[in-house]
Coordinates of C-alpha atoms and ligand atoms in Angstrom, one line a residue:
M1 CA 51.3 -99.7 -4.5
Y2 CA 52.6 -101.3 -1.3
K3 CA 56.1 -101.6 -2.6
K4 CA 56.1 -98.0 -3.9
N5 CA 54.9 -96.6 -0.6
L6 CA 57.4 -98.7 1.3
E7 CA 60.2 -97.5 -0.9
N8 CA 59.1 -93.9 -0.5
W9 CA 59.2 -94.3 3.2
L10 CA 62.6 -95.9 3.4
N11 CA 64.2 -93.4 0.9
S12 CA 62.6 -90.3 2.4
N13 CA 65.1 -87.9 4.0
V14 CA 62.5 -86.5 6.4
I15 CA 61.5 -89.7 8.0
D16 CA 63.5 -90.5 11.1
E17 CA 65.9 -93.4 11.2
A18 CA 64.0 -94.9 14.1
D19 CA 60.8 -94.9 12.1
K20 CA 62.6 -96.5 9.2
K21 CA 64.1 -99.2 11.5
A22 CA 60.7 -99.8 12.9
V23 CA 59.5 -100.7 9.4
L24 CA 62.5 -102.8 8.6
S25 CA 62.0 -104.9 11.8
V26 CA 58.6 -106.0 10.6
K27 CA 59.0 -109.6 9.5
D28 CA 55.3 -110.4 8.9
N29 CA 54.7 -109.7 5.2
E30 CA 51.0 -109.4 5.6
E31 CA 51.5 -106.8 8.3
L32 CA 54.0 -104.9 6.2
E33 CA 51.6 -104.9 3.2
D34 CA 48.8 -103.6 5.5
M35 CA 51.0 -100.8 6.7
F36 CA 51.8 -99.6 3.1
Y37 CA 49.2 -100.8 0.7
K38 CA 47.5 -97.4 0.6
N39 CA 47.5 -93.9 2.0
L40 CA 45.2 -93.5 5.0
E41 CA 41.9 -92.3 3.5
F42 CA 39.1 -90.1 4.6
G43 CA 36.2 -92.5 5.7
T44 CA 32.9 -91.9 7.5
A45 CA 34.6 -89.6 9.9
G46 CA 38.0 -88.5 8.6
L47 CA 41.2 -90.4 8.8
R48 CA 41.3 -93.2 11.3
G49 CA 44.0 -95.8 11.7
I50 CA 46.4 -97.7 13.9
I51 CA 49.2 -95.6 15.4
G52 CA 52.5 -96.6 14.0
P53 CA 54.9 -96.3 11.0
G54 CA 53.5 -96.7 7.4
S55 CA 51.5 -94.8 4.8
N56 CA 48.3 -96.6 6.0
R57 CA 48.9 -95.7 9.7
M58 CA 48.5 -92.7 11.9
N59 CA 51.9 -91.1 12.5
I60 CA 53.3 -87.6 12.3
Y61 CA 54.2 -88.0 8.6
T62 CA 50.7 -89.1 7.5
V63 CA 49.2 -86.3 9.7
G64 CA 51.7 -83.9 8.1
L65 CA 50.7 -85.1 4.6
A66 CA 47.0 -84.8 5.3
T67 CA 47.5 -81.3 6.8
Q68 CA 49.7 -80.2 3.8
A69 CA 46.9 -81.5 1.5
F70 CA 44.2 -79.8 3.6
S71 CA 46.2 -76.5 3.5
N72 CA 46.6 -76.7 -0.3
V73 CA 42.8 -77.1 -0.6
I74 CA 42.1 -74.2 1.8
N75 CA 44.6 -72.0 0.0
S76 CA 43.1 -72.8 -3.4
K77 CA 39.6 -71.4 -2.5
D78 CA 38.1 -68.0 -2.2
Y79 CA 36.8 -67.7 1.3
T80 CA 33.8 -66.3 3.0
Y81 CA 34.9 -66.8 6.6
A82 CA 36.1 -63.9 8.7
E83 CA 39.5 -65.2 9.4
K84 CA 41.8 -67.6 7.4
A85 CA 42.4 -69.7 10.5
I86 CA 42.0 -73.3 11.6
A87 CA 41.1 -74.5 15.1
I88 CA 42.8 -77.6 16.4
V89 CA 41.5 -79.7 19.3
Y90 CA 42.8 -83.0 20.4
D91 CA 41.5 -85.8 22.7
V92 CA 43.3 -87.9 25.4
R93 CA 44.7 -90.6 23.1
H94 CA 48.3 -91.6 22.7
M95 CA 50.0 -89.2 20.3
S96 CA 47.0 -86.8 20.1
K97 CA 48.9 -83.8 21.4
E98 CA 51.9 -84.6 19.1
F99 CA 49.6 -84.9 16.1
A100 CA 47.8 -81.7 17.0
E101 CA 51.2 -79.9 17.2
M102 CA 52.3 -81.4 13.9
A103 CA 49.2 -80.2 12.2
A104 CA 49.5 -76.7 13.8
R105 CA 53.1 -76.4 12.6
C106 CA 52.1 -77.4 9.1
F107 CA 49.0 -75.1 8.8
A108 CA 51.1 -72.2 10.1
A109 CA 53.9 -72.8 7.6
N110 CA 51.2 -72.6 4.9
G111 CA 50.1 -69.2 6.1
I112 CA 47.0 -70.4 7.9
K113 CA 46.6 -69.1 11.4
V114 CA 46.0 -71.8 14.1
Y115 CA 44.0 -71.6 17.3
L116 CA 45.1 -74.6 19.3
K117 CA 43.4 -75.8 22.4
K118 CA 46.0 -76.1 25.2
E119 CA 44.5 -79.1 27.0
N120 CA 42.4 -81.9 25.6
G121 CA 38.9 -81.0 24.4
T122 CA 35.8 -82.4 22.8
T123 CA 34.6 -82.7 19.2
P124 CA 31.4 -80.7 19.7
F125 CA 33.4 -77.8 21.2
L126 CA 35.6 -77.7 18.1
S127 CA 32.5 -77.6 15.9
F128 CA 31.0 -74.8 18.0
L129 CA 34.1 -72.6 18.0
I130 CA 34.6 -72.8 14.2
R131 CA 31.1 -71.4 13.7
E132 CA 31.4 -68.9 16.5
L133 CA 34.8 -67.5 15.5
K134 CA 33.9 -67.8 11.8
L135 CA 37.1 -69.7 10.9
A136 CA 38.0 -71.5 7.7
G137 CA 37.8 -74.9 9.4
G138 CA 39.2 -77.2 12.0
V139 CA 40.9 -80.4 12.9
M140 CA 40.0 -82.8 15.7
I141 CA 42.6 -85.3 16.6
T142 CA 40.7 -88.3 17.8
A143 CA 39.8 -91.9 16.9
S144 CA 36.5 -91.3 18.7
H145 CA 35.5 -94.6 20.4
N146 CA 38.1 -97.0 18.7
P147 CA 40.5 -99.1 20.8
K148 CA 43.5 -97.4 22.3
N149 CA 46.0 -98.3 19.5
Y150 CA 44.0 -96.1 17.1
N151 CA 44.0 -92.4 16.4
G152 CA 42.4 -90.2 13.8
Y153 CA 42.0 -86.8 12.1
K154 CA 38.5 -85.3 11.6
A155 CA 38.6 -82.4 9.2
Y156 CA 36.0 -79.6 9.4
W157 CA 35.0 -76.9 7.0
E158 CA 33.8 -73.4 7.7
E159 CA 30.2 -74.4 8.7
G160 CA 31.6 -76.3 11.6
S161 CA 30.7 -79.7 10.1
Q162 CA 33.0 -82.4 8.9
I163 CA 34.0 -82.2 5.2
L164 CA 32.0 -84.2 2.7
E165 CA 33.2 -86.4 -0.1
D166 CA 33.9 -83.5 -2.5
L167 CA 36.5 -81.9 -0.3
A168 CA 37.7 -85.2 1.0
G169 CA 38.3 -86.1 -2.7
E170 CA 40.3 -82.9 -3.3
I171 CA 42.4 -83.6 -0.2
K172 CA 43.0 -87.2 -1.3
E173 CA 44.1 -86.0 -4.7
Q174 CA 46.6 -83.7 -3.0
V175 CA 47.8 -86.5 -0.7
E176 CA 48.5 -88.7 -3.8
K177 CA 50.5 -85.8 -5.4
I178 CA 52.8 -84.7 -2.6
S179 CA 55.7 -86.4 -1.0
F180 CA 56.8 -86.3 2.7
E181 CA 59.5 -83.9 1.6
E182 CA 56.9 -81.3 0.5
I183 CA 55.3 -81.0 3.9
K184 CA 55.9 -77.4 5.0
L185 CA 56.7 -77.0 8.7
I186 CA 57.7 -74.2 11.1
D187 CA 58.8 -74.7 14.7
L188 CA 56.1 -74.6 17.2
E189 CA 57.9 -71.9 19.2
E190 CA 58.4 -69.8 16.1
G191 CA 54.7 -70.1 15.4
F192 CA 53.8 -68.9 18.9
N193 CA 56.3 -66.1 18.7
K194 CA 54.9 -64.9 15.4
N195 CA 51.4 -65.3 16.7
I196 CA 50.4 -67.5 13.8
I197 CA 49.8 -70.2 16.3
Q198 CA 47.8 -69.1 19.4
Y199 CA 46.2 -71.0 22.2
L200 CA 42.4 -70.6 22.4
D201 CA 41.3 -68.4 25.2
G202 CA 38.8 -69.5 27.9
E203 CA 36.0 -67.1 26.6
I204 CA 35.0 -69.3 23.8
Y205 CA 34.7 -72.3 26.0
K206 CA 32.5 -70.3 28.4
K207 CA 30.3 -69.3 25.4
Y208 CA 30.0 -73.0 24.5
I209 CA 28.9 -74.0 27.9
N210 CA 26.4 -71.2 28.1
D211 CA 25.0 -72.1 24.7
I212 CA 24.4 -75.6 25.9
L213 CA 22.7 -74.4 29.1
N214 CA 20.5 -72.1 27.1
K215 CA 19.2 -75.1 25.2
K216 CA 17.2 -76.3 28.2
I217 CA 13.5 -76.7 27.6
E218 CA 12.2 -77.5 31.1
D219 CA 13.9 -76.3 34.3
E220 CA 11.3 -75.7 37.0
N221 CA 9.2 -78.6 36.1
I222 CA 11.9 -81.3 36.6
D223 CA 13.0 -83.4 39.5
K224 CA 16.6 -82.2 40.2
N225 CA 17.0 -84.8 42.8
I226 CA 17.1 -87.5 40.2
K227 CA 20.1 -89.7 40.8
I228 CA 22.6 -89.7 37.9
V229 CA 25.8 -91.7 37.5
Y230 CA 28.1 -90.2 34.8
S231 CA 31.3 -91.7 33.3
P232 CA 33.5 -90.0 30.6
L233 CA 35.3 -93.3 30.2
N234 CA 38.6 -91.5 30.8
G235 CA 37.9 -89.2 27.9
T236 CA 37.3 -85.5 27.3
G237 CA 33.7 -85.4 28.6
S238 CA 34.9 -85.3 32.2
I239 CA 35.2 -81.5 32.5
P240 CA 32.4 -80.1 30.3
V241 CA 29.7 -82.7 31.1
R242 CA 30.2 -82.4 34.8
E243 CA 30.2 -78.7 34.5
V244 CA 26.9 -78.6 32.6
L245 CA 25.1 -81.1 34.9
E246 CA 26.3 -79.2 38.0
K247 CA 25.3 -75.8 36.5
R248 CA 21.8 -77.2 35.8
G249 CA 21.5 -77.8 39.5
F250 CA 21.2 -81.6 39.6
N251 CA 21.8 -82.5 43.2
N252 CA 22.6 -86.2 43.1
L253 CA 25.4 -86.6 40.6
F254 CA 27.8 -89.6 41.1
Y255 CA 30.9 -90.0 39.0
V256 CA 32.8 -93.2 38.3
K257 CA 36.1 -92.1 39.8
E258 CA 38.3 -94.7 38.0
E259 CA 37.0 -93.3 34.7
L260 CA 37.2 -89.6 35.4
D261 CA 40.8 -88.7 34.6
P262 CA 42.2 -88.8 31.0
D263 CA 43.8 -92.2 30.3
P264 CA 44.9 -93.1 26.8
D265 CA 44.9 -96.8 27.7
F266 CA 41.2 -96.8 28.7
K267 CA 42.2 -99.5 31.2
T268 CA 38.7 -100.1 32.6
T269 CA 37.1 -100.8 29.3
N270 CA 39.8 -101.4 26.6
Y271 CA 37.2 -100.4 24.0
P272 CA 35.7 -97.1 25.1
N273 CA 32.6 -97.3 23.1
P274 CA 29.3 -96.7 24.9
E275 CA 27.5 -98.6 22.1
N276 CA 28.8 -101.5 24.0
Q277 CA 27.0 -102.3 27.2
K278 CA 30.2 -103.6 28.8
V279 CA 31.5 -100.1 29.3
F280 CA 28.8 -99.6 31.9
K281 CA 30.3 -102.2 34.3
L282 CA 31.7 -99.7 36.8
S283 CA 28.8 -97.3 36.3
E284 CA 26.4 -100.1 37.2
K285 CA 28.3 -100.9 40.4
L286 CA 28.1 -97.3 41.5
G287 CA 24.5 -97.1 40.3
R288 CA 23.6 -100.0 42.5
E289 CA 25.3 -98.5 45.5
E290 CA 23.5 -95.2 45.1
A291 CA 20.2 -96.6 43.6
S292 CA 20.8 -94.3 40.7
D293 CA 17.9 -93.7 38.2
I294 CA 20.1 -93.4 35.1
L295 CA 23.7 -94.0 34.1
I296 CA 25.2 -91.9 31.3
A297 CA 28.5 -92.6 29.5
T298 CA 30.3 -90.6 26.8
D299 CA 33.1 -91.7 24.5
P300 CA 36.6 -90.3 24.5
D301 CA 36.0 -87.2 22.3
C302 CA 32.6 -86.8 23.8
D303 CA 30.5 -86.8 20.7
R304 CA 28.7 -90.1 21.6
A305 CA 26.5 -90.9 24.6
A306 CA 24.5 -93.9 25.7
I307 CA 22.6 -94.6 28.9
E308 CA 21.3 -97.4 31.2
V309 CA 18.0 -97.0 33.0
R310 CA 17.1 -98.6 36.4
D311 CA 14.1 -100.9 36.3
K312 CA 11.7 -101.9 39.0
N313 CA 14.0 -104.6 40.3
G314 CA 17.0 -102.4 40.5
D315 CA 18.6 -103.8 37.3
Y316 CA 20.0 -101.6 34.7
I317 CA 18.7 -101.7 31.1
F318 CA 20.9 -100.6 28.3
F319 CA 19.4 -98.0 25.8
N320 CA 21.0 -97.8 22.4
G321 CA 21.0 -94.9 20.0
N322 CA 17.7 -95.7 18.4
K323 CA 15.9 -95.7 21.7
I324 CA 17.7 -92.6 23.1
G325 CA 17.2 -90.7 19.8
A326 CA 13.5 -91.6 19.6
L327 CA 13.0 -90.6 23.3
L328 CA 14.8 -87.3 22.8
V329 CA 12.8 -86.5 19.6
N330 CA 9.6 -87.4 21.5
Y331 CA 10.6 -85.3 24.6
I332 CA 11.6 -82.3 22.5
L333 CA 8.6 -82.3 20.3
E334 CA 6.2 -83.0 23.1
R335 CA 7.6 -80.2 25.4
L336 CA 8.0 -77.6 22.6
N337 CA 4.5 -78.3 21.5
A338 CA 3.1 -78.0 25.0
K339 CA 4.9 -74.7 25.3
K340 CA 3.5 -73.6 21.9
K341 CA 7.1 -73.2 20.7
L342 CA 6.8 -75.7 17.9
K343 CA 6.2 -73.8 14.7
G344 CA 5.8 -76.8 12.3
N345 CA 8.8 -75.8 10.1
E346 CA 11.3 -77.7 12.1
V347 CA 13.2 -80.6 10.5
V348 CA 14.5 -83.8 12.2
V349 CA 17.2 -85.8 10.5
K350 CA 18.3 -89.4 10.9
S351 CA 20.4 -91.8 8.9
I352 CA 18.9 -94.5 6.6
V353 CA 20.2 -97.2 9.0
T354 CA 18.6 -95.6 12.0
G355 CA 15.3 -97.1 13.4
D356 CA 11.9 -95.9 12.3
L357 CA 10.1 -95.1 15.6
T358 CA 11.0 -91.5 15.1
K359 CA 9.1 -91.4 11.8
Y360 CA 5.9 -92.1 13.6
I361 CA 6.7 -89.6 16.4
C362 CA 7.5 -86.9 13.8
E363 CA 4.3 -87.7 11.9
K364 CA 2.3 -87.2 15.1
Y365 CA 3.6 -83.7 15.5
G366 CA 3.5 -82.9 11.8
I367 CA 7.3 -82.5 11.7
E368 CA 9.4 -83.4 8.6
L369 CA 11.9 -86.2 8.9
V370 CA 14.8 -86.3 6.5
E371 CA 17.0 -89.3 5.9
V372 CA 20.6 -89.2 5.0
L373 CA 23.5 -91.7 4.6
T374 CA 25.6 -92.8 7.6
G375 CA 27.9 -90.1 8.9
F376 CA 27.0 -87.2 11.1
K377 CA 28.5 -84.9 8.4
N378 CA 25.5 -85.8 6.3
I379 CA 23.1 -84.7 9.0
A380 CA 25.1 -81.5 9.4
E381 CA 24.8 -80.9 5.7
V382 CA 21.1 -80.8 6.0
A383 CA 21.4 -78.2 8.7
N384 CA 23.9 -76.3 6.6
K385 CA 21.5 -76.3 3.6
L386 CA 18.5 -75.3 5.8
D387 CA 20.5 -72.2 7.0
K388 CA 20.2 -71.0 3.4
T389 CA 16.4 -71.2 3.4
N390 CA 14.0 -69.0 5.4
D391 CA 11.2 -71.4 5.7
K392 CA 12.7 -74.5 7.5
K393 CA 14.8 -74.9 10.5
Y394 CA 17.1 -77.8 11.7
L395 CA 15.9 -79.0 15.1
F396 CA 17.5 -82.4 15.9
G397 CA 19.6 -85.0 14.2
F398 CA 20.7 -88.4 15.4
E399 CA 22.1 -91.8 14.4
E400 CA 21.7 -95.3 15.8
S401 CA 25.5 -95.1 16.5
I402 CA 24.6 -93.0 19.6
G403 CA 25.2 -89.5 18.2
Y404 CA 22.6 -86.7 18.7
C405 CA 22.6 -83.0 18.1
Y406 CA 19.9 -80.6 19.3
T407 CA 19.7 -77.3 17.4
G408 CA 22.3 -75.9 15.0
S409 CA 24.9 -74.2 17.0
V410 CA 27.0 -77.3 16.8
R411 CA 27.3 -79.2 13.5
D412 CA 28.4 -82.6 14.8
K413 CA 27.3 -85.1 17.4
D414 CA 27.3 -83.4 20.8
A415 CA 27.4 -85.6 23.9
V416 CA 27.9 -82.7 26.2
N417 CA 24.6 -81.2 25.2
S418 CA 23.0 -84.7 24.8
S419 CA 24.0 -85.7 28.4
M420 CA 22.3 -82.6 29.7
M421 CA 19.1 -83.1 27.5
I422 CA 19.0 -86.8 28.6
A423 CA 19.3 -85.8 32.3
E424 CA 16.6 -83.1 31.8
M425 CA 14.3 -85.5 30.0
A426 CA 14.7 -88.2 32.7
A427 CA 14.2 -85.6 35.4
Y428 CA 11.1 -84.3 33.7
Y429 CA 9.5 -87.7 33.5
K430 CA 10.6 -88.6 37.0
K431 CA 8.6 -85.6 38.3
N432 CA 5.7 -87.0 36.4
G433 CA 6.1 -90.5 38.0
L434 CA 7.7 -92.1 34.9
T435 CA 11.0 -93.7 34.1
L436 CA 12.5 -93.6 30.6
L437 CA 11.5 -97.3 30.4
D438 CA 7.9 -96.4 31.0
V439 CA 8.0 -93.6 28.4
L440 CA 9.5 -96.0 25.9
E441 CA 6.8 -98.6 26.6
K442 CA 4.1 -95.9 26.0
L443 CA 5.7 -95.0 22.7
Y444 CA 5.7 -98.7 21.7
E445 CA 2.1 -99.1 22.7
E446 CA 1.2 -96.1 20.5
H447 CA 3.3 -96.7 17.5
G448 CA 4.3 -100.4 17.6
Y449 CA 7.1 -102.4 19.1
F450 CA 10.3 -101.5 17.4
F451 CA 13.1 -103.8 18.2
E452 CA 16.5 -103.7 16.8
K453 CA 19.8 -105.5 16.7
L454 CA 23.2 -104.5 15.3
N455 CA 25.4 -107.4 14.4
Q456 CA 28.9 -106.7 13.3
V457 CA 31.6 -109.0 11.9
V458 CA 35.2 -107.8 12.4
L459 CA 37.3 -108.6 9.3
E460 CA 40.7 -107.0 9.5
G461 CA 43.5 -106.3 7.0
I462 CA 43.5 -106.7 3.2
N463 CA 41.9 -110.2 3.4
G464 CA 39.2 -108.8 5.6
R465 CA 38.5 -106.1 3.0
E466 CA 38.1 -108.8 0.3
K467 CA 35.8 -110.9 2.6
I468 CA 33.6 -107.8 3.2
K469 CA 33.3 -107.3 -0.6
E470 CA 32.3 -110.9 -1.0
I471 CA 29.6 -110.7 1.7
M472 CA 28.2 -107.5 0.1
S473 CA 28.1 -109.1 -3.3
K474 CA 26.3 -112.1 -1.8
F475 CA 23.6 -110.0 -0.3
R476 CA 23.4 -107.8 -3.4
N477 CA 22.5 -110.9 -5.4
E478 CA 20.2 -112.4 -2.7
K479 CA 16.6 -112.9 -4.0
I480 CA 14.5 -112.6 -0.8
E481 CA 10.8 -113.1 -1.1
K482 CA 9.8 -113.5 2.5
I483 CA 11.2 -114.2 5.9
G484 CA 8.6 -115.8 8.2
D485 CA 5.4 -113.9 7.5
M486 CA 7.3 -110.8 6.4
N487 CA 7.0 -110.2 2.6
L488 CA 9.8 -108.3 1.0
V489 CA 8.4 -105.1 -0.6
K490 CA 11.6 -103.5 -1.8
M491 CA 15.3 -103.9 -1.9
I492 CA 17.3 -100.7 -2.1
D493 CA 20.8 -100.9 -3.4
Y494 CA 22.3 -97.4 -2.5
L495 CA 25.3 -98.1 -4.8
N496 CA 23.4 -98.8 -8.0
S497 CA 20.0 -97.2 -7.8
D498 CA 18.9 -93.6 -7.8
T499 CA 17.9 -92.8 -4.2
G500 CA 18.5 -89.0 -4.4
L501 CA 21.5 -89.6 -2.1
A502 CA 25.1 -90.0 -3.0
K503 CA 26.1 -93.5 -4.1
S504 CA 27.0 -95.7 -1.2
D505 CA 27.7 -99.3 -0.6
V506 CA 24.5 -100.1 1.4
L507 CA 21.7 -102.6 0.9
K508 CA 18.4 -102.3 2.6
F509 CA 15.7 -105.0 2.5
L510 CA 12.2 -103.7 3.4
F511 CA 9.2 -105.8 4.4
D512 CA 5.5 -105.2 4.3
D513 CA 5.1 -104.9 8.1
G514 CA 7.7 -102.1 8.6
S515 CA 10.5 -104.5 9.5
W516 CA 13.7 -104.3 7.6
F517 CA 17.4 -105.0 7.6
A518 CA 20.4 -103.3 6.1
V519 CA 24.0 -104.3 5.3
R520 CA 27.0 -102.0 4.9
P521 CA 30.7 -102.0 5.5
S522 CA 31.7 -99.7 8.3
G523 CA 33.6 -96.6 7.2
T524 CA 35.5 -96.3 10.5
E525 CA 36.4 -99.8 11.5
P526 CA 37.3 -103.0 9.7
K527 CA 33.8 -104.4 10.0
I528 CA 30.7 -105.3 8.1
K529 CA 27.5 -104.2 9.8
F530 CA 24.0 -105.8 9.8
Y531 CA 21.2 -103.5 11.1
I532 CA 18.2 -105.5 11.9
Y533 CA 14.8 -103.9 12.7
S534 CA 11.4 -105.4 13.5
R535 CA 8.0 -103.8 14.0
D536 CA 4.7 -105.2 15.2
M537 CA 1.9 -103.9 17.4
D538 CA 2.4 -107.1 19.5
K539 CA 5.5 -107.2 21.6
D540 CA 6.2 -110.9 21.3
K541 CA 5.6 -111.0 17.6
S542 CA 8.1 -108.2 17.1
K543 CA 10.7 -110.0 19.2
K544 CA 10.1 -113.2 17.1
K545 CA 10.5 -111.3 13.8
L546 CA 13.8 -109.8 15.0
L547 CA 15.1 -113.3 15.7
Q548 CA 13.8 -114.6 12.3
I549 CA 15.7 -111.9 10.4
E550 CA 18.8 -112.5 12.4
K551 CA 18.7 -116.2 11.8
Y552 CA 18.2 -115.6 8.1
I553 CA 21.3 -113.5 7.9
D554 CA 23.4 -115.8 10.0
E555 CA 22.5 -118.7 7.7
R556 CA 23.7 -116.7 4.7
L557 CA 27.0 -115.9 6.5
N558 CA 27.9 -119.4 7.5
Ligands
LIG601 O1 29.3 -97.4 10.5 P1 30.5 -96.5 10.4 O2 30.9 -96.1 9.1 O3 31.7 -97.2 11.2 O4 30.2 -95.2 11.2 C1 29.7 -95.2 12.5 C2 29.7 -93.8 13.0 O5 31.1 -93.4 13.1 C3 31.3 -92.1 13.5 O6 31.0 -92.0 14.9 C4 30.5 -91.1 12.7 O7 30.7 -89.8 13.2 C5 29.1 -91.5 12.7 O8 28.4 -90.6 11.9 C6 28.9 -92.9 12.2 O9 27.5 -93.2 12.3

């Protein structure tokens, strides 16, 4: 496969000489093989890869191929949307604008109208506008939170959510069939002149911001003097998140100035992923100077958000997606219930590798909790299906990977809205004399101490892929009876057993006390992930259990 793809590249008459030379200059065989051993594939969240030449890399040719394939699939279907058009939004990364323009030229050449965002924009905005304008779909050019040498291509369908395996499969089939020569293109200028490519107007953005503002639950009853530090980590959140927080009337907003402007090199963090506490370094500095109550950071395409909360000593405590999600679910259910706005037909969704505290919170309010495979597209699919029923309604979805989405007007993670909801929630509790740390502690006292740890092993390249397979197979054959006092009650192999969900390479080991751990290869990065969760009504015991499971896994890995 690698030789064939390499030959195609070198013999193609549409690939620039410079891009051929770049390939010929690669002397490392392993590197060359990695560049060509497959076509870039749709993973957890679309195409994602290193920017550079090769069939397994993000470049204008692979973006063109994906777009030609996507166009073929769109053109092969009867449609129910109002306009056969695609919206394209891109983030601040290297080549994002070029890839967006390449995609626009290709869709247009295939007779599909394009609404292009002129300046960089966020992922949730794209999702919102597809729904609002009733388009056929959309493309978001972003590698989300990956390092700066990556870019990606998230593909959306008419519901405003990312495509699922069925459509990804159809696109893949097309990618395998067509050659670079078959990518149809028109000039950008021609597209604009013929009006088949058009810039999005500002109205739709205003609608998006208003839609977010209208999602507020408490407004009078909150302390708007709460001190908030915000950092977009040099990504697209800078404009919308500040706008929303300012419009909500928060009076003490502090922004990390080094991380406010778009910067494709993400110089302050290198890895702009708010799942990683290190990205809060500058936020913490500013937080200390201002004695800020909370710090909020969003990732480059602004679909993810994480926070840190100031404790009694003035130190900042990192909150991961499990904690933030559980707090938001608790806040939303508690406040809607108090206002008699909770009908009981609402549905909360989380992934199978997301922590269980939310289960107990939902139970308390009699709200159904649905579990899906990793990938926000799967959460969105539940919302899409609920649209077709009259009795149930999507309320909130989240994943441990710091993505949350409140109500259904956006069908992907929305860190613009989440930043506002987090600020509102913190301000509500502040007015009631509580920090988010206090609220979390109360939840633990009520439902048990839920601790969690995500361990990840990075294994790159083809060898890495093999190693990941080996580790999965090792755990698949592992006969665990107990770890410490925790007795195994069930092992779920999502690839080989019938779980009611699509088959997926995930293993979950469940113990009798509510503790569990799961293993799966990442679908967005060259990693294997270990999700470790403990539960006990006693804090110290829960901490100990977490360490015991971690140790067990580490021993198997070494
Ligand atoms: O664990 P991975 O397959 O790398 O996915 C981690 C996360 O990646 C992206 O952000 C997706 O949108 C999420 O839905 C997913 O949870």
